[in-house]
């Protein structure tokens, strides 16, 4: 017992299980969900404390608190760690060495994810310069060959041989293609989605308790929190797949929803890729008004032409997810519901998807535990804490965690709101002053959003002047507080319009 340091094994096992979200330790494995079983399997290898720990996407099925705990645990792990993951914050905090597999080659980078991104960009720059020099030399040699070079002498024959070698080595540099997301969307009115006084229970667990939610036309809402607290259930309610127990779901007349679920829709394994997409549309209009056909869309989504006749059953999990996403976007939705969109997508595809979502003209509602993804695409958070307790927060997940850490168990962050604005019970219509306020409030909201965007852009240009950055951040905080107040006011006034 002393030699194996086994006296604390039982306690350590319980701590690790609880930190990974397994609180009922008497349950049988067979009664657990798939996600819970994966967490128990992760706990088992951590409890064993092996010399070499191999982890394949360890952050999948973990909530953000469990991911942060695992980061801290692995950063102090005494053994060696080798893992596959697309969680970029996790890579940045845990790893000291990164290998990238690209086009059949393995590249090594010393450092974390930030170092990897910097050094990869430099490597690609150098390779591009070398490729350009080879092309220039090839053109010169090609001109010499076409001039009628005769292999009469050893010198000429050697030059011909060098030309053949140069020809074989041309186009050796391959770069990661980019997913070009450029689909037009249907016009979206001001009225999108709204839950009024909604309540919902599942398996005797409260998911929503007299819950109010208003989704506007350019909403960027991130949903995170505890596993099993009802995040995916809320998406199913918004998508109309689950009815509320009480309350009302209001859907705007112009709303066109695309729901990217955690599991792909049923795909016919014997169907070919191109036929699968043709079921949705033969062609689609892009944002500039031009049209593109299914073949071109597949190529934009990193499916080369020779793959278009491939049966779906032969695709990898990531390729199926990408094909499923493409089919949803072909429908030209104006509201995107995304349930754990970062699972099974590579980093390059994630980066392009994030950039697309930032410019998407409609509303985007994302359930995710990927903090990097949420920080890039979400402007507002709903944090599910279980038993119908939901925090609403304007800002990043990191800011939310900092504020929560500063509060006691009996208090709430000032910027976190659990309840919607109180509605007047007997009020029937707007007063004259309120009517005048309603006529200009949307313009006020737009002005505040533009002001915030302008300040943030100015901050990007002042990255070296920390005094100026602090002043600008104070202005941003002030404007965001004004925006929050205006949004709450808009919700109140809209009840009587």
PDB file of N, CA and C in Angstrom, residues 42-106:
ATOM      1  N   UNK A  42     -12.613   8.066 -19.279  1.00  0.00           N
ATOM      2  CA  UNK A  42     -11.537   9.042 -19.082  1.00  0.00           C
ATOM      3  C   UNK A  42     -11.074   9.030 -17.633  1.00  0.00           C
ATOM      4  N   UNK A  43     -12.033   8.980 -16.698  1.00  0.00           N
ATOM      5  CA  UNK A  43     -11.682   8.941 -15.272  1.00  0.00           C
ATOM      6  C   UNK A  43     -10.837   7.709 -14.963  1.00  0.00           C
ATOM      7  N   UNK A  44     -11.164   6.577 -15.579  1.00  0.00           N
ATOM      8  CA  UNK A  44     -10.443   5.325 -15.305  1.00  0.00           C
ATOM      9  C   UNK A  44      -8.962   5.453 -15.657  1.00  0.00           C
ATOM     10  N   UNK A  45      -8.654   6.031 -16.824  1.00  0.00           N
ATOM     11  CA  UNK A  45      -7.242   6.133 -17.211  1.00  0.00           C
ATOM     12  C   UNK A  45      -6.521   7.175 -16.364  1.00  0.00           C
ATOM     13  N   UNK A  46      -7.223   8.233 -15.926  1.00  0.00           N
ATOM     14  CA  UNK A  46      -6.585   9.228 -15.067  1.00  0.00           C
ATOM     15  C   UNK A  46      -6.281   8.640 -13.692  1.00  0.00           C
ATOM     16  N   UNK A  47      -7.190   7.813 -13.170  1.00  0.00           N
ATOM     17  CA  UNK A  47      -6.998   7.202 -11.850  1.00  0.00           C
ATOM     18  C   UNK A  47      -5.804   6.249 -11.873  1.00  0.00           C
ATOM     19  N   UNK A  48      -5.592   5.568 -13.005  1.00  0.00           N
ATOM     20  CA  UNK A  48      -4.479   4.617 -13.120  1.00  0.00           C
ATOM     21  C   UNK A  48      -3.120   5.313 -13.099  1.00  0.00           C
ATOM     22  N   UNK A  49      -3.066   6.589 -13.454  1.00  0.00           N
ATOM     23  CA  UNK A  49      -1.826   7.365 -13.508  1.00  0.00           C
ATOM     24  C   UNK A  49      -0.708   6.612 -14.245  1.00  0.00           C
ATOM     25  N   UNK A  50      -0.913   6.288 -15.524  1.00  0.00           N
ATOM     26  CA  UNK A  50       0.115   5.558 -16.269  1.00  0.00           C
ATOM     27  C   UNK A  50       1.310   6.458 -16.600  1.00  0.00           C
ATOM     28  N   UNK A  51       2.419   5.828 -17.009  1.00  0.00           N
ATOM     29  CA  UNK A  51       3.599   6.594 -17.415  1.00  0.00           C
ATOM     30  C   UNK A  51       3.335   7.363 -18.706  1.00  0.00           C
ATOM     31  N   UNK A  52       2.544   6.757 -19.599  1.00  0.00           N
ATOM     32  CA  UNK A  52       2.182   7.396 -20.867  1.00  0.00           C
ATOM     33  C   UNK A  52       0.667   7.416 -20.985  1.00  0.00           C
ATOM     34  N   UNK A  53       0.113   8.596 -21.119  1.00  0.00           N
ATOM     35  CA  UNK A  53      -1.331   8.783 -21.190  1.00  0.00           C
ATOM     36  C   UNK A  53      -1.705   9.159 -22.622  1.00  0.00           C
ATOM     37  N   UNK A  54      -2.518   8.331 -23.300  1.00  0.00           N
ATOM     38  CA  UNK A  54      -2.973   8.580 -24.666  1.00  0.00           C
ATOM     39  C   UNK A  54      -4.440   8.999 -24.625  1.00  0.00           C
ATOM     40  N   UNK A  55      -4.751  10.188 -25.119  1.00  0.00           N
ATOM     41  CA  UNK A  55      -6.112  10.716 -25.070  1.00  0.00           C
ATOM     42  C   UNK A  55      -6.563  11.131 -26.469  1.00  0.00           C
ATOM     43  N   UNK A  56      -7.741  10.650 -26.867  1.00  0.00           N
ATOM     44  CA  UNK A  56      -8.313  10.990 -28.179  1.00  0.00           C
ATOM     45  C   UNK A  56      -9.529  11.876 -27.950  1.00  0.00           C
ATOM     46  N   UNK A  57      -9.403  13.161 -28.288  1.00  0.00           N
ATOM     47  CA  UNK A  57     -10.457  14.167 -28.098  1.00  0.00           C
ATOM     48  C   UNK A  57     -11.024  14.105 -26.669  1.00  0.00           C
ATOM     49  N   UNK A  58     -10.194  14.333 -25.650  1.00  0.00           N
ATOM     50  CA  UNK A  58     -10.642  14.182 -24.260  1.00  0.00           C
ATOM     51  C   UNK A  58     -11.700  15.198 -23.828  1.00  0.00           C
ATOM     52  N   UNK A  59     -11.798  16.342 -24.512  1.00  0.00           N
ATOM     53  CA  UNK A  59     -12.744  17.371 -24.061  1.00  0.00           C
ATOM     54  C   UNK A  59     -14.156  17.149 -24.587  1.00  0.00           C
ATOM     55  N   UNK A  60     -14.330  16.225 -25.543  1.00  0.00           N
ATOM     56  CA  UNK A  60     -15.687  15.924 -26.009  1.00  0.00           C
ATOM     57  C   UNK A  60     -16.512  15.382 -24.835  1.00  0.00           C
ATOM     58  N   UNK A  61     -17.746  15.828 -24.737  1.00  0.00           N
ATOM     59  CA  UNK A  61     -18.709  15.389 -23.716  1.00  0.00           C
ATOM     60  C   UNK A  61     -18.406  15.953 -22.323  1.00  0.00           C
ATOM     61  N   UNK A  62     -17.474  16.923 -22.229  1.00  0.00           N
ATOM     62  CA  UNK A  62     -17.222  17.583 -20.949  1.00  0.00           C
ATOM     63  C   UNK A  62     -17.774  18.999 -20.984  1.00  0.00           C
ATOM     64  N   UNK A  63     -18.326  19.473 -19.847  1.00  0.00           N
ATOM     65  CA  UNK A  63     -18.737  20.874 -19.790  1.00  0.00           C
ATOM     66  C   UNK A  63     -17.505  21.732 -19.507  1.00  0.00           C
ATOM     67  N   UNK A  64     -17.684  23.077 -19.588  1.00  0.00           N
ATOM     68  CA  UNK A  64     -16.511  23.957 -19.540  1.00  0.00           C
ATOM     69  C   UNK A  64     -15.796  23.890 -18.188  1.00  0.00           C
ATOM     70  N   UNK A  65     -16.527  23.649 -17.097  1.00  0.00           N
ATOM     71  CA  UNK A  65     -15.874  23.548 -15.789  1.00  0.00           C
ATOM     72  C   UNK A  65     -15.005  22.297 -15.719  1.00  0.00           C
ATOM     73  N   UNK A  66     -15.516  21.182 -16.259  1.00  0.00           N
ATOM     74  CA  UNK A  66     -14.732  19.945 -16.266  1.00  0.00           C
ATOM     75  C   UNK A  66     -13.507  20.089 -17.164  1.00  0.00           C
ATOM     76  N   UNK A  67     -13.650  20.800 -18.278  1.00  0.00           N
ATOM     77  CA  UNK A  67     -12.512  21.015 -19.183  1.00  0.00           C
ATOM     78  C   UNK A  67     -11.430  21.823 -18.482  1.00  0.00           C
ATOM     79  N   UNK A  68     -11.822  22.870 -17.746  1.00  0.00           N
ATOM     80  CA  UNK A  68     -10.838  23.681 -17.031  1.00  0.00           C
ATOM     81  C   UNK A  68     -10.135  22.865 -15.954  1.00  0.00           C
ATOM     82  N   UNK A  69     -10.893  22.005 -15.261  1.00  0.00           N
ATOM     83  CA  UNK A  69     -10.262  21.145 -14.255  1.00  0.00           C
ATOM     84  C   UNK A  69      -9.271  20.197 -14.916  1.00  0.00           C
ATOM     85  N   UNK A  70      -9.666  19.586 -16.060  1.00  0.00           N
ATOM     86  CA  UNK A  70      -8.795  18.639 -16.751  1.00  0.00           C
ATOM     87  C   UNK A  70      -7.531  19.338 -17.265  1.00  0.00           C
ATOM     88  N   UNK A  71      -7.680  20.574 -17.744  1.00  0.00           N
ATOM     89  CA  UNK A  71      -6.510  21.358 -18.164  1.00  0.00           C
ATOM     90  C   UNK A  71      -5.492  21.461 -17.027  1.00  0.00           C
ATOM     91  N   UNK A  72      -5.986  21.853 -15.867  1.00  0.00           N
ATOM     92  CA  UNK A  72      -5.101  22.039 -14.708  1.00  0.00           C
ATOM     93  C   UNK A  72      -4.476  20.717 -14.291  1.00  0.00           C
ATOM     94  N   UNK A  73      -5.277  19.642 -14.325  1.00  0.00           N
ATOM     95  CA  UNK A  73      -4.788  18.325 -13.920  1.00  0.00           C
ATOM     96  C   UNK A  73      -3.682  17.847 -14.858  1.00  0.00           C
ATOM     97  N   UNK A  74      -3.903  17.970 -16.168  1.00  0.00           N
ATOM     98  CA  UNK A  74      -2.932  17.463 -17.143  1.00  0.00           C
ATOM     99  C   UNK A  74      -1.679  18.340 -17.212  1.00  0.00           C
ATOM    100  N   UNK A  75      -1.832  19.637 -16.949  1.00  0.00           N
ATOM    101  CA  UNK A  75      -0.656  20.511 -16.972  1.00  0.00           C
ATOM    102  C   UNK A  75       0.322  20.152 -15.853  1.00  0.00           C
ATOM    103  N   UNK A  76      -0.178  19.489 -14.795  1.00  0.00           N
ATOM    104  CA  UNK A  76       0.672  19.072 -13.667  1.00  0.00           C
ATOM    105  C   UNK A  76       0.945  17.566 -13.678  1.00  0.00           C
ATOM    106  N   UNK A  77       0.493  16.879 -14.744  1.00  0.00           N
ATOM    107  CA  UNK A  77       0.629  15.408 -14.789  1.00  0.00           C
ATOM    108  C   UNK A  77       2.099  15.011 -14.840  1.00  0.00           C
ATOM    109  N   UNK A  78       2.487  14.033 -14.024  1.00  0.00           N
ATOM    110  CA  UNK A  78       3.894  13.667 -13.888  1.00  0.00           C
ATOM    111  C   UNK A  78       4.383  12.789 -15.032  1.00  0.00           C
ATOM    112  N   UNK A  79       3.478  12.078 -15.695  1.00  0.00           N
ATOM    113  CA  UNK A  79       3.872  11.214 -16.794  1.00  0.00           C
ATOM    114  C   UNK A  79       3.883  11.958 -18.117  1.00  0.00           C
ATOM    115  N   UNK A  80       4.078  11.193 -19.201  1.00  0.00           N
ATOM    116  CA  UNK A  80       4.043  11.757 -20.556  1.00  0.00           C
ATOM    117  C   UNK A  80       2.608  11.738 -21.072  1.00  0.00           C
ATOM    118  N   UNK A  81       2.285  12.728 -21.894  1.00  0.00           N
ATOM    119  CA  UNK A  81       0.928  12.871 -22.419  1.00  0.00           C
ATOM    120  C   UNK A  81       0.978  13.039 -23.933  1.00  0.00           C
ATOM    121  N   UNK A  82       0.220  12.198 -24.643  1.00  0.00           N
ATOM    122  CA  UNK A  82       0.069  12.329 -26.092  1.00  0.00           C
ATOM    123  C   UNK A  82      -1.417  12.327 -26.398  1.00  0.00           C
ATOM    124  N   UNK A  83      -1.896  13.398 -27.045  1.00  0.00           N
ATOM    125  CA  UNK A  83      -3.342  13.473 -27.278  1.00  0.00           C
ATOM    126  C   UNK A  83      -3.654  14.045 -28.653  1.00  0.00           C
ATOM    127  N   UNK A  84      -4.841  13.676 -29.128  1.00  0.00           N
ATOM    128  CA  UNK A  84      -5.428  14.265 -30.336  1.00  0.00           C
ATOM    129  C   UNK A  84      -6.579  15.151 -29.876  1.00  0.00           C
ATOM    130  N   UNK A  85      -6.553  16.408 -30.270  1.00  0.00           N
ATOM    131  CA  UNK A  85      -7.645  17.310 -29.897  1.00  0.00           C
ATOM    132  C   UNK A  85      -7.717  18.484 -30.848  1.00  0.00           C
ATOM    133  N   UNK A  86      -8.945  19.017 -31.007  1.00  0.00           N
ATOM    134  CA  UNK A  86      -9.156  20.237 -31.787  1.00  0.00           C
ATOM    135  C   UNK A  86      -9.563  21.403 -30.890  1.00  0.00           C
ATOM    136  N   UNK A  87      -9.517  21.198 -29.564  1.00  0.00           N
ATOM    137  CA  UNK A  87      -9.836  22.265 -28.610  1.00  0.00           C
ATOM    138  C   UNK A  87      -8.615  23.172 -28.481  1.00  0.00           C
ATOM    139  N   UNK A  88      -8.705  24.375 -29.066  1.00  0.00           N
ATOM    140  CA  UNK A  88      -7.522  25.222 -29.200  1.00  0.00           C
ATOM    141  C   UNK A  88      -7.067  25.828 -27.873  1.00  0.00           C
ATOM    142  N   UNK A  89      -7.983  26.229 -27.002  1.00  0.00           N
ATOM    143  CA  UNK A  89      -7.581  26.704 -25.674  1.00  0.00           C
ATOM    144  C   UNK A  89      -6.918  25.574 -24.887  1.00  0.00           C
ATOM    145  N   UNK A  90      -7.454  24.377 -25.010  1.00  0.00           N
ATOM    146  CA  UNK A  90      -6.908  23.216 -24.316  1.00  0.00           C
ATOM    147  C   UNK A  90      -5.484  22.952 -24.786  1.00  0.00           C
ATOM    148  N   UNK A  91      -5.268  22.983 -26.102  1.00  0.00           N
ATOM    149  CA  UNK A  91      -3.920  22.828 -26.661  1.00  0.00           C
ATOM    150  C   UNK A  91      -2.978  23.899 -26.116  1.00  0.00           C
ATOM    151  N   UNK A  92      -3.466  25.128 -26.050  1.00  0.00           N
ATOM    152  CA  UNK A  92      -2.635  26.250 -25.648  1.00  0.00           C
ATOM    153  C   UNK A  92      -2.190  26.120 -24.192  1.00  0.00           C
ATOM    154  N   UNK A  93      -3.078  25.575 -23.343  1.00  0.00           N
ATOM    155  CA  UNK A  93      -2.800  25.525 -21.910  1.00  0.00           C
ATOM    156  C   UNK A  93      -2.042  24.267 -21.480  1.00  0.00           C
ATOM    157  N   UNK A  94      -2.131  23.179 -22.259  1.00  0.00           N
ATOM    158  CA  UNK A  94      -1.609  21.891 -21.798  1.00  0.00           C
ATOM    159  C   UNK A  94      -0.335  21.472 -22.533  1.00  0.00           C
ATOM    160  N   UNK A  95      -0.256  21.709 -23.836  1.00  0.00           N
ATOM    161  CA  UNK A  95       0.823  21.114 -24.622  1.00  0.00           C
ATOM    162  C   UNK A  95       2.091  21.969 -24.630  1.00  0.00           C
ATOM    163  N   UNK A  96       3.222  21.281 -24.807  1.00  0.00           N
ATOM    164  CA  UNK A  96       4.509  21.954 -24.977  1.00  0.00           C
ATOM    165  C   UNK A  96       5.163  21.559 -26.299  1.00  0.00           C
ATOM    166  N   UNK A  97       4.492  20.717 -27.062  1.00  0.00           N
ATOM    167  CA  UNK A  97       5.033  20.220 -28.329  1.00  0.00           C
ATOM    168  C   UNK A  97       3.868  19.750 -29.185  1.00  0.00           C
ATOM    169  N   UNK A  98       3.824  20.154 -30.440  1.00  0.00           N
ATOM    170  CA  UNK A  98       2.692  19.837 -31.314  1.00  0.00           C
ATOM    171  C   UNK A  98       3.191  19.208 -32.611  1.00  0.00           C
ATOM    172  N   UNK A  99       2.529  18.130 -33.030  1.00  0.00           N
ATOM    173  CA  UNK A  99       2.775  17.524 -34.332  1.00  0.00           C
ATOM    174  C   UNK A  99       1.550  17.781 -35.216  1.00  0.00           C
ATOM    175  N   UNK A 100       1.808  18.189 -36.453  1.00  0.00           N
ATOM    176  CA  UNK A 100       0.728  18.408 -37.419  1.00  0.00           C
ATOM    177  C   UNK A 100       0.893  17.427 -38.567  1.00  0.00           C
ATOM    178  N   UNK A 101      -0.171  16.653 -38.839  1.00  0.00           N
ATOM    179  CA  UNK A 101      -0.177  15.736 -39.974  1.00  0.00           C
ATOM    180  C   UNK A 101      -0.882  16.435 -41.129  1.00  0.00           C
ATOM    181  N   UNK A 102      -0.144  16.685 -42.231  1.00  0.00           N
ATOM    182  CA  UNK A 102      -0.694  17.451 -43.344  1.00  0.00           C
ATOM    183  C   UNK A 102      -0.170  16.894 -44.662  1.00  0.00           C
ATOM    184  N   UNK A 103      -1.096  16.424 -45.508  1.00  0.00           N
ATOM    185  CA  UNK A 103      -0.759  15.905 -46.831  1.00  0.00           C
ATOM    186  C   UNK A 103       0.314  14.822 -46.757  1.00  0.00           C
ATOM    187  N   UNK A 104       0.171  13.917 -45.791  1.00  0.00           N
ATOM    188  CA  UNK A 104       1.091  12.792 -45.687  1.00  0.00           C
ATOM    189  C   UNK A 104       2.409  13.112 -45.018  1.00  0.00           C
ATOM    190  N   UNK A 105       2.608  14.331 -44.558  1.00  0.00           N
ATOM    191  CA  UNK A 105       3.848  14.723 -43.897  1.00  0.00           C
ATOM    192  C   UNK A 105       3.563  15.097 -42.440  1.00  0.00           C
ATOM    193  N   UNK A 106       4.562  14.863 -41.592  1.00  0.00           N
ATOM    194  CA  UNK A 106       4.433  15.180 -40.175  1.00  0.00           C
ATOM    195  C   UNK A 106       5.379  16.331 -39.837  1.00  0.00           C
TER     196      UNK A 106
END
